[in-house]
PDB file of C-alpha atoms in Angstrom:
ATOM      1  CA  UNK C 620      40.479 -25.890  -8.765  1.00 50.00           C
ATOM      2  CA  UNK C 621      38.036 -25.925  -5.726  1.00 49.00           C
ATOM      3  CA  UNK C 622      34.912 -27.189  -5.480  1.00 49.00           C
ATOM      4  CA  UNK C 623      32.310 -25.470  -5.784  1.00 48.00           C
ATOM      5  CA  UNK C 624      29.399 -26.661  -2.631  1.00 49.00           C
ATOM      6  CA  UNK C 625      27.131 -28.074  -5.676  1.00 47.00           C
ATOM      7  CA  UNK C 626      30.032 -30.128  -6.930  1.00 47.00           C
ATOM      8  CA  UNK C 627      29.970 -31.732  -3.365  1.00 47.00           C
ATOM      9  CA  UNK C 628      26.464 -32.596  -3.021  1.00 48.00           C
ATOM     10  CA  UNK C 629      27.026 -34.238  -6.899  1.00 49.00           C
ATOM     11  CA  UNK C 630      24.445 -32.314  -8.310  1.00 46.00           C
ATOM     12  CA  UNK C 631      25.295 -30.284 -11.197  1.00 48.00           C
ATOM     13  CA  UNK C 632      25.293 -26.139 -10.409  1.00 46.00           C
ATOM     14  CA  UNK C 633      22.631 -25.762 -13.242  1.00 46.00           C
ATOM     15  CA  UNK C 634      19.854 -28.530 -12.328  1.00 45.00           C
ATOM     16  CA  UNK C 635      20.026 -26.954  -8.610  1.00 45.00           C
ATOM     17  CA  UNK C 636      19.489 -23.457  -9.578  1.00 44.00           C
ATOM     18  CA  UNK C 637      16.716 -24.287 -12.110  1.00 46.00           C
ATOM     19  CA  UNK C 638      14.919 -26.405  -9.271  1.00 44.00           C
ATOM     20  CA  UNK C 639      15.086 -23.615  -6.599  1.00 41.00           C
ATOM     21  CA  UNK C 640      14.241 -21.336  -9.314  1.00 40.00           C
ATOM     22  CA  UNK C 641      11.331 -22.614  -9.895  1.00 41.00           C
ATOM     23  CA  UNK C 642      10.406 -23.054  -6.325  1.00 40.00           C
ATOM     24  CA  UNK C 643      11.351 -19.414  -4.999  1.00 45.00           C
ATOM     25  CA  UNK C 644      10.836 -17.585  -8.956  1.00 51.00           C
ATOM     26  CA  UNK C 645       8.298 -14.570  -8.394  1.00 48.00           C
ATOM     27  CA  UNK C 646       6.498 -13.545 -11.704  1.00 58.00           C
ATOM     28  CA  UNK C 647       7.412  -9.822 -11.697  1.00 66.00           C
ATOM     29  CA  UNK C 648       5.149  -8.100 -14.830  1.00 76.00           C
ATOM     30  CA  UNK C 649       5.893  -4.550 -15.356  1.00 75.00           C
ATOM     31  CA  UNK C 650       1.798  -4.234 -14.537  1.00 71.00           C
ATOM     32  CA  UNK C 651       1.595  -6.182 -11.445  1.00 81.00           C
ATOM     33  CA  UNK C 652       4.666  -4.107  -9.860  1.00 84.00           C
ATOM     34  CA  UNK C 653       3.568  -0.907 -10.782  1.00 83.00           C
ATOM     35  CA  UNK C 654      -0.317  -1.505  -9.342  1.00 82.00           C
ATOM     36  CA  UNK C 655       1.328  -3.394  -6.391  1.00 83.00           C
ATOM     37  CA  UNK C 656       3.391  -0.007  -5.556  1.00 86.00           C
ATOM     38  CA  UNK C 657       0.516   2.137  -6.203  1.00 87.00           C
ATOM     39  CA  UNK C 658      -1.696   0.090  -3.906  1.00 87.00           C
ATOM     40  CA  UNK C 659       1.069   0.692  -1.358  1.00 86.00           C
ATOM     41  CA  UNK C 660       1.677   4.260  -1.857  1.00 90.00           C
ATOM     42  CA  UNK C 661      -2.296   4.680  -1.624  1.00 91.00           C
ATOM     43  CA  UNK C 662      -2.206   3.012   1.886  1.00 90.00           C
ATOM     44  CA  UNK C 663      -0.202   4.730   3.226  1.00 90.00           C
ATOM     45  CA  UNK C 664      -1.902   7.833   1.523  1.00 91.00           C
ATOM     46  CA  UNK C 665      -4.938   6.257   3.527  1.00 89.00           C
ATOM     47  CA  UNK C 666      -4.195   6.101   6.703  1.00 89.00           C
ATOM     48  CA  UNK C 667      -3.287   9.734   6.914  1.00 91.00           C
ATOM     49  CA  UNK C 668      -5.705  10.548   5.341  1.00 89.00           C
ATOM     50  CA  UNK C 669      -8.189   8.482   7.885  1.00 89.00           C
ATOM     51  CA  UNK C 670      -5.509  10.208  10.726  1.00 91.00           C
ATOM     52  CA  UNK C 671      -5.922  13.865   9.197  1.00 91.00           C
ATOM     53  CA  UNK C 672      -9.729  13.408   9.156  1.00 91.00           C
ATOM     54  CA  UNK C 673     -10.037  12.733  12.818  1.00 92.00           C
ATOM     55  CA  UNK C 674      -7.730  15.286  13.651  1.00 93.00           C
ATOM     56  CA  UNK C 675      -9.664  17.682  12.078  1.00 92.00           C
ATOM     57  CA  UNK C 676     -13.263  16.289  13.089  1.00 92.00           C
ATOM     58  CA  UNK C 677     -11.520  16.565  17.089  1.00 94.00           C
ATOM     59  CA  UNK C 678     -10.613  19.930  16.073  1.00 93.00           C
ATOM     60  CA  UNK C 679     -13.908  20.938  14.810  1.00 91.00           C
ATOM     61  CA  UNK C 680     -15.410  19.705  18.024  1.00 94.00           C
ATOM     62  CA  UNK C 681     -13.354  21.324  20.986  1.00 94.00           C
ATOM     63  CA  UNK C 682     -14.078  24.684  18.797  1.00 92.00           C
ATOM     64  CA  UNK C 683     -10.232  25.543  18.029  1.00 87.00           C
ATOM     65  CA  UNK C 684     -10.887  26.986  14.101  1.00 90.00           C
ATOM     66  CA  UNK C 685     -12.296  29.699  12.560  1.00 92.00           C
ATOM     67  CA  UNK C 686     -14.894  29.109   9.797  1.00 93.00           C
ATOM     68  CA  UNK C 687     -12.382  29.965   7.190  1.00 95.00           C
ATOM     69  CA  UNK C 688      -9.768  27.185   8.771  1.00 94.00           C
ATOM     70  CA  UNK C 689     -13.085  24.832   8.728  1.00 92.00           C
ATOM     71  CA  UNK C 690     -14.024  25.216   5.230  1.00 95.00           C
ATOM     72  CA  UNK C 691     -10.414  25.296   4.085  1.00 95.00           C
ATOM     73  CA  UNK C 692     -10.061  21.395   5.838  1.00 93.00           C
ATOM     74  CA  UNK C 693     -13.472  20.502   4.995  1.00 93.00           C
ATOM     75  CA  UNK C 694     -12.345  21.161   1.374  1.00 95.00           C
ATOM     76  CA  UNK C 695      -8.679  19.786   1.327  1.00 94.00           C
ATOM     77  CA  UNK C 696     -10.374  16.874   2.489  1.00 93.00           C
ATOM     78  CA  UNK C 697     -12.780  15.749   0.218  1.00 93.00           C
ATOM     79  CA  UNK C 698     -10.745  17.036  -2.895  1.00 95.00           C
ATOM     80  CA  UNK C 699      -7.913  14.324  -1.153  1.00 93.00           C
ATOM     81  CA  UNK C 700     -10.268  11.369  -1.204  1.00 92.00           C
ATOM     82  CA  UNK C 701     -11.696  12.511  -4.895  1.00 95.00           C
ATOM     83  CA  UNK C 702      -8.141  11.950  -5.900  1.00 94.00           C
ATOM     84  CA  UNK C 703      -7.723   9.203  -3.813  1.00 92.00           C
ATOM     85  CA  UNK C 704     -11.424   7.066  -5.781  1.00 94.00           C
ATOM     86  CA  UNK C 705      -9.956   8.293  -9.012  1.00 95.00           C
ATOM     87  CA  UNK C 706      -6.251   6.934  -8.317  1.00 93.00           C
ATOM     88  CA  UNK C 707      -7.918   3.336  -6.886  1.00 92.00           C
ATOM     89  CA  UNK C 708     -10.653   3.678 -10.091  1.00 94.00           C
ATOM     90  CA  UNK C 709      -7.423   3.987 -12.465  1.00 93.00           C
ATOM     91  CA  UNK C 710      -5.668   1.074 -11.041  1.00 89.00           C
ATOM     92  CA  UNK C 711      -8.659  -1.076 -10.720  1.00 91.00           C
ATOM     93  CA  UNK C 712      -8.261  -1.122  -6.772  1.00 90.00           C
ATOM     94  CA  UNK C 713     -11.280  -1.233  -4.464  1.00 91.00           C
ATOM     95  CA  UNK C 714     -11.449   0.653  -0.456  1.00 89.00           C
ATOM     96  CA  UNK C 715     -10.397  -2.618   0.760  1.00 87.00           C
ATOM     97  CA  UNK C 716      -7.664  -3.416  -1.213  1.00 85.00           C
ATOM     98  CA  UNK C 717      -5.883  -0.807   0.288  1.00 84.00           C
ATOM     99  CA  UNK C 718      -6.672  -1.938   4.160  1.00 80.00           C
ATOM    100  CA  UNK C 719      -3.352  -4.238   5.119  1.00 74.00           C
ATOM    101  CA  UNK C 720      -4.115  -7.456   6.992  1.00 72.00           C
ATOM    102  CA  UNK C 721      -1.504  -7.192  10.277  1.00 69.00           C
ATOM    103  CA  UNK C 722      -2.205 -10.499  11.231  1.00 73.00           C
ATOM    104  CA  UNK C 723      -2.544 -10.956  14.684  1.00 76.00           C
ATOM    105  CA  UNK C 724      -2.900  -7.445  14.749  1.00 69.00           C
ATOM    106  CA  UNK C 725      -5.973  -7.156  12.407  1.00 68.00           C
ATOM    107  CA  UNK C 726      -6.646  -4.614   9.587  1.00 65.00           C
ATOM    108  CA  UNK C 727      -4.274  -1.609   9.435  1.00 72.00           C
ATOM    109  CA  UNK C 728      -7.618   0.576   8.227  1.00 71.00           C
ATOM    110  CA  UNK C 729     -10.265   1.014  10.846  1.00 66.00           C
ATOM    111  CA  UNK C 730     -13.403   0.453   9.300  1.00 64.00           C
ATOM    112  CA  UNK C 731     -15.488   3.943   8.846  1.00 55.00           C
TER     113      UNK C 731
END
């Protein structure tokens, strides 16, 4: 029989795991990991959104659509962040929940 490396620190396997357990456990609720994805999901949802709005406002500027093409944007783009209050609302999630702090990096959002 070998021994196992908790038999040679004389510690029982059992008490060690239950101590680190404790230490390192992360409380995962069915709730908390489904708004934690969705809050994820909606970043990322974000940013291009943030990204397809400029592209379109640089767009509109240097005069490359029609009207039709402008209206069509103008309207994809406010239906996407009508979704995008009612999928925060749902989830009880505020604008800047959803902006990432980088760290030395700063926000991954730039403020509006």
């Amino acid at each position: 029989m070998t021994a196992t490396p908790d038999d040679r620190h004389g510690e029982p396997h059992e008490s060690r795991r239950e101590g680190r357990g404790r230490r390192n456990r992360l409380d995962l609720e069915p709730d908390t990991v489904e708004r934690d994805l969705v809050k994820l999901v909606l970043t990322v949802v974000e940013l291009l959104r943030q990204l397809m709005e400029r592209q379109a406002v640089r767009r509109f500027d240097e005069g490359d659509l029609t009207e039709e093409q402008e209206e069509r944007i103008g309207l994809t783009l406010m239906l996407l962040e009508e979704r995008m209050t009612e999928l925060r609302d749902r989830y009880g999630l505020r604008p800047e929940d959803l902006n990432l702090d980088l760290g030395p990096l700063g926000p991954l959002l730039p403020r509006d």
